[in-house]
XYZ file of N, CA and C in Angstrom:
717
model
N -19.782 7.568 -28.241
C -18.498 8.258 -28.262
C -18.034 8.429 -29.701
N -17.326 9.512 -29.965
C -16.893 9.800 -31.328
C -15.749 8.894 -31.757
N -14.827 8.586 -30.835
C -13.677 7.740 -31.146
C -13.551 6.649 -30.083
N -13.038 5.499 -30.484
C -12.877 4.398 -29.548
C -11.741 4.663 -28.567
N -10.606 5.136 -29.058
C -9.445 5.347 -28.206
C -9.315 6.804 -27.775
N -8.552 7.001 -26.726
C -8.325 8.314 -26.168
C -6.832 8.610 -26.131
N -6.495 9.861 -25.837
C -5.078 10.223 -25.766
C -4.398 9.561 -24.569
N -5.179 9.239 -23.539
C -4.590 8.672 -22.317
C -4.938 7.208 -22.090
N -5.669 6.578 -23.012
C -6.046 5.189 -22.784
C -6.468 4.456 -24.039
N -6.457 3.137 -23.956
C -6.844 2.265 -25.063
C -8.062 1.446 -24.655
N -9.051 1.414 -25.506
C -10.310 0.726 -25.220
C -10.083 -0.769 -25.004
N -10.719 -1.324 -23.942
C -10.659 -2.754 -23.659
C -11.945 -3.400 -24.158
N -11.834 -4.393 -25.001
C -13.016 -4.971 -25.641
C -13.307 -6.415 -25.243
N -12.442 -7.042 -24.434
C -12.623 -8.460 -24.127
C -13.004 -8.703 -22.668
N -13.776 -7.799 -22.084
C -14.182 -7.948 -20.696
C -15.366 -8.902 -20.556
N -15.478 -9.625 -19.440
C -16.680 -10.424 -19.156
C -17.902 -9.511 -19.111
N -19.063 -10.030 -19.463
C -20.266 -9.205 -19.564
C -20.634 -8.543 -18.236
N -20.454 -9.264 -17.117
C -20.816 -8.668 -15.831
C -19.920 -7.487 -15.511
N -18.615 -7.616 -15.798
C -17.695 -6.502 -15.570
C -18.084 -5.300 -16.439
N -18.494 -5.579 -17.651
C -18.921 -4.502 -18.534
C -20.180 -3.809 -18.069
N -20.990 -4.503 -17.269
C -22.237 -3.927 -16.762
C -22.022 -3.005 -15.564
N -20.899 -3.152 -14.866
C -20.689 -2.427 -13.618
C -20.813 -0.908 -13.741
N -20.292 -0.283 -14.804
C -20.448 1.178 -14.911
C -21.908 1.621 -14.991
N -22.778 0.745 -15.464
C -24.198 1.077 -15.547
C -24.885 0.858 -14.199
N -24.331 -0.049 -13.384
C -24.894 -0.329 -12.062
C -24.406 0.665 -11.024
N -23.135 1.063 -11.129
C -22.541 2.041 -10.207
C -22.002 3.188 -11.053
N -22.786 4.229 -11.178
C -22.490 5.277 -12.150
C -21.419 6.266 -11.690
N -21.181 6.340 -10.395
C -20.218 7.309 -9.894
C -19.128 6.611 -9.078
N -18.036 7.324 -8.859
C -16.966 6.786 -8.020
C -17.406 6.706 -6.560
N -18.295 7.620 -6.176
C -18.752 7.674 -4.792
C -19.398 6.365 -4.355
N -20.211 5.760 -5.202
C -20.915 4.532 -4.829
C -20.120 3.267 -5.140
N -18.964 3.403 -5.785
C -18.168 2.216 -6.116
C -16.805 2.204 -5.427
N -16.558 3.186 -4.565
C -15.247 3.303 -3.934
C -15.085 2.284 -2.798
N -13.862 1.822 -2.587
C -13.533 0.903 -1.501
C -12.413 1.530 -0.669
N -12.605 1.585 0.657
C -11.590 2.125 1.555
C -10.933 0.985 2.338
N -9.632 1.066 2.529
C -8.970 0.141 3.434
C -7.660 0.755 3.907
N -7.184 0.263 5.049
C -5.917 0.754 5.571
C -4.967 -0.412 5.800
N -3.691 -0.110 5.798
C -2.681 -1.138 5.992
C -1.504 -0.550 6.748
N -1.100 -1.212 7.812
C 0.079 -0.789 8.568
C 1.290 -1.565 8.068
N 2.380 -0.859 7.807
C 3.585 -1.467 7.249
C 4.765 -1.214 8.189
N 5.478 -2.264 8.499
C 6.668 -2.158 9.350
C 7.823 -1.599 8.507
N 8.300 -0.413 8.861
C 9.362 0.241 8.077
C 10.686 0.284 8.839
N 10.819 -0.573 9.860
C 12.056 -0.586 10.651
C 13.275 -0.820 9.771
N 13.229 -1.890 8.995
C 14.357 -2.211 8.118
C 14.459 -1.217 6.966
N 13.319 -0.671 6.563
C 13.306 0.306 5.470
C 14.083 1.567 5.856
N 13.850 2.057 7.063
C 14.552 3.256 7.529
C 16.052 3.007 7.634
N 16.407 1.802 8.068
C 17.822 1.437 8.147
C 18.443 1.406 6.752
N 17.703 0.859 5.791
C 18.192 0.799 4.414
C 18.364 2.205 3.830
N 17.416 3.090 4.122
C 17.486 4.459 3.609
C 18.752 5.156 4.124
N 19.053 4.989 5.402
C 20.254 5.606 5.976
C 21.523 5.078 5.293
N 21.586 3.771 5.109
C 22.761 3.175 4.468
C 22.870 3.603 3.004
N 21.746 3.654 2.324
C 21.731 4.051 0.906
C 22.239 5.480 0.747
N 21.755 6.369 1.586
C 22.100 7.790 1.452
C 23.540 8.092 1.835
N 24.133 7.251 2.655
C 25.537 7.451 3.032
C 26.462 7.360 1.826
N 26.060 6.597 0.826
C 26.902 6.419 -0.361
C 26.582 7.419 -1.472
N 25.587 8.304 -1.238
C 25.173 9.269 -2.246
C 25.629 10.668 -1.872
N 26.385 11.290 -2.756
C 26.854 12.653 -2.499
C 25.899 13.701 -3.072
N 25.203 13.357 -4.180
C 24.262 14.290 -4.801
C 22.926 14.247 -4.078
N 22.405 15.410 -3.713
C 21.137 15.495 -2.991
C 19.988 14.915 -3.806
N 19.996 15.109 -5.121
C 18.902 14.648 -5.978
C 18.826 13.128 -6.076
N 19.884 12.435 -5.645
C 19.899 10.981 -5.729
C 19.606 10.302 -4.384
N 19.517 11.108 -3.317
C 19.210 10.540 -2.014
C 17.726 10.211 -1.923
N 17.404 9.187 -1.132
C 16.021 8.736 -1.056
C 15.410 9.047 0.306
N 14.089 9.118 0.320
C 13.309 9.305 1.540
C 12.273 8.191 1.608
N 11.561 8.128 2.707
C 10.496 7.126 2.826
C 9.424 7.361 1.761
N 9.237 8.617 1.374
C 8.266 8.932 0.318
C 8.692 8.312 -1.005
N 9.986 8.387 -1.328
C 10.490 7.785 -2.559
C 10.278 6.270 -2.561
N 10.467 5.651 -1.396
C 10.294 4.195 -1.291
C 8.850 3.809 -1.612
N 7.895 4.522 -1.007
C 6.495 4.224 -1.267
C 6.116 4.544 -2.711
N 6.643 5.642 -3.214
C 6.371 6.023 -4.595
C 6.848 4.939 -5.560
N 8.056 4.451 -5.345
C 8.607 3.392 -6.182
C 7.797 2.111 -6.044
N 7.350 1.803 -4.820
C 6.542 0.606 -4.590
C 5.215 0.685 -5.327
N 4.599 1.871 -5.333
C 3.339 2.039 -6.053
C 3.533 1.857 -7.563
N 4.614 2.415 -8.090
C 4.901 2.278 -9.520
C 5.067 0.813 -9.904
N 5.864 0.080 -9.104
C 6.118 -1.329 -9.411
C 4.848 -2.160 -9.258
N 4.015 -1.828 -8.266
C 2.756 -2.560 -8.076
C 1.840 -2.392 -9.280
N 1.715 -1.163 -9.754
C 0.860 -0.905 -10.915
C 1.425 -1.569 -12.168
N 2.764 -1.572 -12.279
C 3.399 -2.206 -13.438
C 3.141 -3.709 -13.444
N 3.180 -4.325 -12.267
C 2.977 -5.772 -12.167
C 1.503 -6.155 -12.157
N 0.630 -5.211 -11.841
C -0.816 -5.446 -11.830
C -1.487 -4.399 -12.717
N -1.356 -4.546 -14.040
C -1.850 -3.513 -14.959
C -3.350 -3.245 -14.880
N -4.124 -4.192 -14.329
C -5.555 -3.937 -14.200
C -5.842 -2.798 -13.218
N -4.880 -2.512 -12.331
C -5.037 -1.366 -11.445
C -4.968 -0.055 -12.210
N -4.419 -0.107 -13.411
C -4.216 1.099 -14.208
C -5.291 1.250 -15.278
N -6.498 0.830 -14.944
C -7.625 0.995 -15.858
C -8.554 2.089 -15.342
N -9.350 2.632 -16.249
C -10.344 3.622 -15.844
C -11.573 3.493 -16.742
N -12.655 4.127 -16.331
C -13.918 4.080 -17.061
C -14.241 5.466 -17.583
N -14.612 5.529 -18.839
C -15.042 6.782 -19.456
C -16.136 6.467 -20.469
N -17.231 7.191 -20.403
C -18.329 6.924 -21.330
C -18.875 5.514 -21.188
N -18.871 4.984 -19.954
C -19.360 3.633 -19.630
C -18.505 2.543 -20.268
N -17.299 2.894 -20.702
C -16.386 1.919 -21.308
C -15.094 1.853 -20.494
N -14.445 0.691 -20.534
C -13.184 0.488 -19.822
C -11.999 0.808 -20.743
N -10.983 1.449 -20.139
C -9.769 1.776 -20.881
C -8.541 1.373 -20.072
N -7.504 0.952 -20.790
C -6.209 0.702 -20.175
C -5.378 1.967 -20.324
N -4.929 2.523 -19.209
C -4.161 3.770 -19.279
C -2.842 3.533 -20.000
N -2.422 4.506 -20.781
C -1.235 4.348 -21.623
C 0.083 4.550 -20.886
N 0.025 5.030 -19.645
C 1.243 5.250 -18.880
C 0.956 5.095 -17.393
N 2.004 4.971 -16.625
C 1.872 4.958 -15.169
C 2.161 6.371 -14.683
N 1.133 7.087 -14.319
C 1.293 8.478 -13.898
C 0.802 8.642 -12.467
N 1.595 9.306 -11.656
C 1.251 9.536 -10.255
C 1.304 11.032 -9.976
N 0.280 11.527 -9.299
C 0.217 12.939 -8.944
C 0.292 13.087 -7.425
N 1.057 14.071 -6.974
C 1.088 14.393 -5.553
C 1.198 15.901 -5.392
N 0.821 16.367 -4.219
C 0.849 17.799 -3.921
C 2.122 18.120 -3.148
N 2.789 19.201 -3.555
C 4.023 19.629 -2.883
C 3.939 21.118 -2.585
N 4.771 21.563 -1.671
C 4.868 22.982 -1.339
C 5.965 23.625 -2.182
N 5.753 24.866 -2.575
C 6.811 25.580 -3.300
C 8.021 25.796 -2.397
N 7.750 26.110 -1.140
C 8.790 26.187 -0.121
C 8.218 25.548 1.137
N 9.091 25.133 2.057
C 8.644 24.431 3.259
C 8.152 25.409 4.322
N 6.900 25.851 4.176
C 6.271 26.699 5.189
C 4.763 26.510 5.100
N 4.043 26.807 6.194
C 2.590 26.615 6.222
C 1.883 27.522 5.224
N 2.433 28.693 4.983
C 1.770 29.673 4.109
C 2.120 29.487 2.640
N 3.073 28.612 2.337
C 3.547 28.471 0.953
C 2.469 27.895 0.039
N 2.543 28.278 -1.221
C 1.588 27.788 -2.221
C 1.787 26.297 -2.465
N 0.654 25.576 -2.613
C 0.708 24.155 -2.941
C 0.615 23.969 -4.453
N 1.361 23.009 -4.963
C 1.358 22.741 -6.396
C 1.153 21.248 -6.634
N 0.527 20.928 -7.752
C 0.372 19.540 -8.156
C 1.560 19.122 -9.014
N 2.101 17.953 -8.698
C 3.226 17.418 -9.472
C 2.788 16.082 -10.057
N 2.617 16.040 -11.357
C 2.182 14.827 -12.050
C 3.357 14.280 -12.858
N 3.725 13.029 -12.563
C 4.906 12.435 -13.181
C 4.547 11.112 -13.841
N 5.011 10.908 -15.067
C 4.888 9.622 -15.751
C 6.153 8.816 -15.485
N 5.985 7.633 -14.905
C 7.119 6.804 -14.524
C 7.303 5.625 -15.470
N 8.542 5.137 -15.539
C 8.828 3.919 -16.276
C 8.394 2.718 -15.442
N 7.853 1.671 -16.074
C 7.425 0.484 -15.320
C 8.545 -0.151 -14.514
N 9.783 -0.051 -14.989
C 10.913 -0.665 -14.304
C 11.663 0.291 -13.396
N 10.983 1.325 -12.897
C 11.617 2.333 -12.048
C 12.242 1.690 -10.813
N 13.411 2.199 -10.400
C 14.102 1.705 -9.204
C 14.402 2.872 -8.274
N 14.885 2.555 -7.074
C 15.236 3.603 -6.120
C 16.466 4.394 -6.546
N 17.170 3.911 -7.543
C 18.317 4.663 -8.063
C 17.909 5.639 -9.169
N 16.843 5.309 -9.886
C 16.416 6.180 -10.982
C 15.299 7.139 -10.575
N 14.457 6.729 -9.625
C 13.259 7.508 -9.293
C 13.531 8.851 -8.609
N 14.417 8.932 -7.598
C 14.606 10.218 -6.911
C 15.019 11.360 -7.832
N 15.914 11.110 -8.766
C 16.364 12.166 -9.683
C 15.210 12.639 -10.566
N 14.345 11.693 -10.994
C 13.183 12.056 -11.822
C 12.228 12.940 -11.010
N 11.949 12.555 -9.773
C 11.059 13.338 -8.918
C 11.649 14.714 -8.654
N 12.944 14.767 -8.369
C 13.632 16.038 -8.095
C 13.521 16.977 -9.306
N 13.690 16.413 -10.493
C 13.621 17.218 -11.716
C 12.214 17.788 -11.931
N 11.195 16.957 -11.749
C 9.818 17.411 -11.937
C 9.406 18.416 -10.868
N 9.898 18.211 -9.640
C 9.596 19.150 -8.563
C 10.151 20.534 -8.861
N 11.382 20.578 -9.305
C 12.004 21.865 -9.638
C 11.261 22.561 -10.767
N 10.814 21.770 -11.741
C 10.068 22.342 -12.861
C 8.719 22.883 -12.407
N 8.013 22.101 -11.570
C 6.692 22.520 -11.099
C 6.766 23.746 -10.204
N 7.881 23.875 -9.457
C 8.023 25.003 -8.548
C 8.386 26.293 -9.272
N 8.836 26.166 -10.521
C 9.143 27.359 -11.310
C 7.865 27.906 -11.907
N 7.864 29.185 -12.234
C 6.678 29.811 -12.820
C 6.341 29.208 -14.171
N 7.368 28.869 -14.958
C 7.143 28.326 -16.297
C 6.615 26.901 -16.253
N 7.019 26.155 -15.217
C 6.651 24.749 -15.177
C 5.316 24.459 -14.530
N 4.769 25.420 -13.808
C 3.517 25.187 -13.097
C 2.319 25.464 -14.007
N 2.159 24.604 -15.016
C 1.123 24.806 -16.035
C -0.267 24.680 -15.445
N -0.459 23.675 -14.588
C -1.772 23.426 -14.011
C -2.276 24.628 -13.234
N -1.401 25.260 -12.464
C -1.778 26.430 -11.687
C -2.140 27.600 -12.601
N -1.411 27.747 -13.699
C -1.692 28.832 -14.640
C -3.068 28.671 -15.266
N -3.417 27.429 -15.630
C -4.736 27.169 -16.218
C -5.841 27.454 -15.208
N -5.624 27.045 -13.962
C -6.624 27.284 -12.926
C -6.822 28.776 -12.692
N -5.722 29.520 -12.634
C -5.811 30.973 -12.452
C -6.603 31.608 -13.590
N -6.389 31.117 -14.810
C -7.108 31.666 -15.971
C -8.595 31.372 -15.878
N -8.952 30.129 -15.520
C -10.368 29.746 -15.456
C -11.112 30.503 -14.365
N -10.436 30.766 -13.254
C -11.092 31.435 -12.135
C -11.381 32.912 -12.411
N -10.937 33.411 -13.543
C -11.251 34.790 -13.917
C -12.664 34.907 -14.489
N -13.246 33.768 -14.887
C -14.596 33.782 -15.443
C -15.640 33.814 -14.334
N -16.794 34.425 -14.599
C -17.881 34.375 -13.602
C -18.402 32.951 -13.453
N -19.038 32.667 -12.321
C -19.499 31.323 -11.994
C -20.285 30.621 -13.090
N -21.329 31.245 -13.652
C -22.124 30.576 -14.696
C -21.293 30.194 -15.927
N -20.364 31.057 -16.307
C -19.517 30.766 -17.467
C -18.560 29.616 -17.141
N -18.001 29.632 -15.935
C -17.080 28.570 -15.531
C -17.797 27.221 -15.483
N -19.029 27.208 -14.986
C -19.797 25.955 -14.958
C -20.041 25.443 -16.366
N -20.308 26.359 -17.302
C -20.519 25.968 -18.692
C -19.243 25.387 -19.296
N -18.098 26.007 -18.985
C -16.808 25.506 -19.483
C -16.551 24.097 -18.961
N -16.810 23.881 -17.664
C -16.583 22.568 -17.064
C -17.531 21.520 -17.655
N -18.772 21.909 -17.881
C -19.744 20.988 -18.497
C -19.301 20.611 -19.900
N -18.802 21.598 -20.628
C -18.349 21.346 -22.000
C -17.174 20.382 -22.020
N -16.238 20.578 -21.083
C -15.077 19.675 -21.029
C -15.519 18.258 -20.673
N -16.448 18.119 -19.738
C -16.961 16.791 -19.379
C -17.588 16.114 -20.588
N -18.314 16.896 -21.381
C -18.964 16.344 -22.576
C -17.913 15.902 -23.593
N -16.912 16.731 -23.810
C -15.826 16.374 -24.730
C -15.097 15.124 -24.242
N -14.900 15.048 -22.926
C -14.222 13.888 -22.349
C -15.050 12.626 -22.546
N -16.355 12.736 -22.384
C -17.253 11.591 -22.563
C -17.150 11.027 -23.980
N -17.035 11.927 -24.956
C -16.960 11.509 -26.362
C -15.515 11.335 -26.835
N -14.560 11.308 -25.906
C -13.133 11.128 -26.230
C -12.596 12.219 -27.146
N -13.074 13.426 -26.929
C -12.645 14.567 -27.738
C -11.925 15.626 -26.910
N -11.709 15.352 -25.638
C -11.023 16.321 -24.779
C -9.587 16.521 -25.257
N -9.089 17.758 -25.261
C -7.724 18.031 -25.728
C -6.680 17.250 -24.936
N -5.777 16.597 -25.641
C -4.740 15.786 -24.995
C -3.867 16.630 -24.078
N -3.614 17.886 -24.463
C -2.770 18.754 -23.657
C -3.362 19.038 -22.292
N -4.682 19.178 -22.224
C -5.338 19.443 -20.946
C -5.358 18.193 -20.074
N -5.570 17.036 -20.680
C -5.561 15.779 -19.931
C -4.165 15.506 -19.370
N -3.141 15.837 -20.142
C -1.766 15.558 -19.747
C -1.377 16.294 -18.466
N -1.881 17.505 -18.252
C -1.476 18.278 -17.077
C -2.487 18.207 -15.937
N -3.671 17.672 -16.192
C -4.706 17.612 -15.159
C -4.366 16.530 -14.141
N -4.238 16.868 -12.846
C -3.862 15.875 -11.834
C -4.904 14.785 -11.622
N -6.148 15.038 -12.017
C -7.215 14.044 -11.829
C -7.253 13.004 -12.940
N -6.392 13.156 -13.924
C -6.259 12.145 -14.985
C -4.919 11.446 -14.771
N -4.881 10.570 -13.794
C -3.631 9.892 -13.439
C -3.935 8.507 -12.887
N -2.919 7.671 -12.852
C -3.082 6.322 -12.314
C -3.360 6.363 -10.819
N -2.655 7.243 -10.123
C -2.740 7.305 -8.665
C -2.546 8.732 -8.186
N -3.383 9.145 -7.243
C -3.201 10.421 -6.558
C -2.658 10.085 -5.175
N -1.488 10.619 -4.844
C -0.789 10.249 -3.614
C -0.602 11.466 -2.718
N -0.872 11.289 -1.431
C -0.617 12.358 -0.470
C 0.205 11.812 0.684
N 1.171 12.578 1.127
C 2.071 12.157 2.200
C 1.839 13.028 3.430
N 0.858 12.653 4.250
C 0.565 13.424 5.453
C 1.541 13.100 6.577
N 2.311 12.044 6.403
C 3.330 11.729 7.382
C 4.372 12.824 7.484
N 4.567 13.574 6.412
C 5.562 14.652 6.399
C 5.186 15.794 7.338
N 3.895 15.876 7.700
C 3.451 16.915 8.646
C 2.968 16.281 9.957
N 3.328 15.000 10.172
C 3.030 14.337 11.435
C 1.584 13.952 11.649
N 0.870 13.646 10.561
C -0.550 13.303 10.649
C -0.763 11.866 10.178
N -1.703 11.166 10.811
C -2.049 9.818 10.364
C -2.768 9.876 9.024
N -2.710 8.786 8.281
C -3.341 8.718 6.961
C -4.862 8.687 7.098
N -5.587 9.521 6.337
C -7.048 9.513 6.384
C -7.625 8.554 5.348
N -8.918 8.304 5.432
C -9.624 7.604 4.362
C -10.092 8.677 3.378
N -9.287 8.922 2.377
C -9.563 10.022 1.449
C -10.513 9.584 0.339
N -11.300 10.536 -0.126
C -12.248 10.262 -1.206
C -11.572 10.322 -2.574
N -12.215 9.749 -3.580
C -11.830 9.966 -4.968
C -12.567 11.199 -5.481
N -12.111 11.747 -6.591
C -12.759 12.908 -7.201
C -13.606 12.448 -8.384
N -14.823 12.974 -8.472
C -15.671 12.631 -9.610
C -15.103 13.210 -10.909
N -14.369 14.288 -10.796
C -13.728 14.879 -11.970
C -12.577 13.989 -12.428
N -12.392 13.837 -13.722
C -11.268 13.072 -14.246
C -11.515 11.573 -14.192
N -10.442 10.797 -14.405
C -10.588 9.335 -14.426
C -9.611 8.638 -13.485
N -9.100 9.379 -12.494
C -8.232 8.772 -11.489
C -9.034 7.807 -10.616
N -8.554 6.565 -10.480
C -9.297 5.557 -9.734
C -8.611 5.079 -8.474
N -7.417 5.593 -8.172
C -6.681 5.173 -6.977
C -6.223 6.406 -6.205
N -6.480 6.402 -4.899
C -5.994 7.479 -4.040
C -5.333 6.829 -2.839
N -4.078 7.183 -2.571
C -3.337 6.607 -1.445
C -2.839 7.719 -0.544
N -2.925 7.488 0.756
C -2.437 8.461 1.738
C -1.428 7.784 2.652
N -0.261 8.397 2.800
C 0.785 7.883 3.685
C 0.727 8.648 5.002
N 0.657 7.926 6.112
C 0.593 8.565 7.420
C 1.957 8.661 8.079
N 1.968 9.157 9.305
C 3.217 9.364 10.029
C 3.807 8.019 10.495
N 5.115 8.008 10.633
C 5.808 6.835 11.167
C 5.717 6.885 12.689
N 5.310 5.781 13.302
C 5.178 5.755 14.755
C 5.708 4.434 15.307
N 6.137 4.462 16.547
C 6.651 3.264 17.211
C 5.476 2.429 17.716
N 5.496 1.144 17.396
C 4.443 0.231 17.833
C 5.084 -0.926 18.583
N 4.566 -1.225 19.763
C 5.092 -2.324 20.566
C 4.239 -3.575 20.371
N 4.893 -4.719 20.361
C 4.198 -5.996 20.238
C 4.782 -6.992 21.230
N 4.157 -8.159 21.331
C 4.605 -9.159 22.291
C 5.062 -10.411 21.553
N 6.224 -10.922 21.915
C 6.720 -12.136 21.275
C 6.127 -13.381 21.940
N 6.553 -14.568 21.495
C 5.997 -15.817 22.004
C 6.294 -16.035 23.484
N 7.362 -15.428 23.972
C 7.741 -15.579 25.379
C 7.030 -14.580 26.281
N 6.153 -13.775 25.707
C 5.421 -12.786 26.490
C 6.186 -11.527 26.762
N 7.289 -11.328 26.034
C 8.088 -10.123 26.213
C 7.651 -9.034 25.224
N 7.617 -7.809 25.708
C 7.257 -6.689 24.839
C 8.467 -6.274 24.021
N 8.292 -6.194 22.724
C 9.398 -5.833 21.825
C 9.017 -4.600 21.003
């Protein structure tokens, strides 16, 4: 690599030798990925959201279940910084920020264009500060001027296939040597701490989603629909 550090990460040099060997043993995300699911009881969470929103008059400050999970992911990564590492050029890096990307609709309809929203969060983000930040970034991404990622994609797709493949190969090579332009990394959704999708908003259960070989995103989370689940207490009663 041409440089030790990158625009989005700092080289880690004190890793155990076995950990340092892992990128050579598992060269792709496909062979090193781990899938798991977790069911979370949100009964009290939904009650809290209703009470919280009753005291908020501004729409941008009201919270949803998505905001709760988003805030939880930010705090988890802040408290467990090793989750915010990535591998590039067979070397480990600590990401310089907590960035989360999610896909949103420009308007709420099946035919509406989808946009990527990549946000850098503060480690100490709370449910009082996070919704306004998300609202601001959403409005920017939905505007023509703010949707930078879509503009770049539209430009690249004007090239014929062989030329586009060459451009992508060149960027991968620059990225390997830590020479990729910081501006392109900053807007690319695949260069983030976490890629998040909320399928619960369309009434679908969470899938086991894959990671993308492109970029250095190492965490993908999917939120499924909220559903009623019955259980049995110690007295044998269904609750």
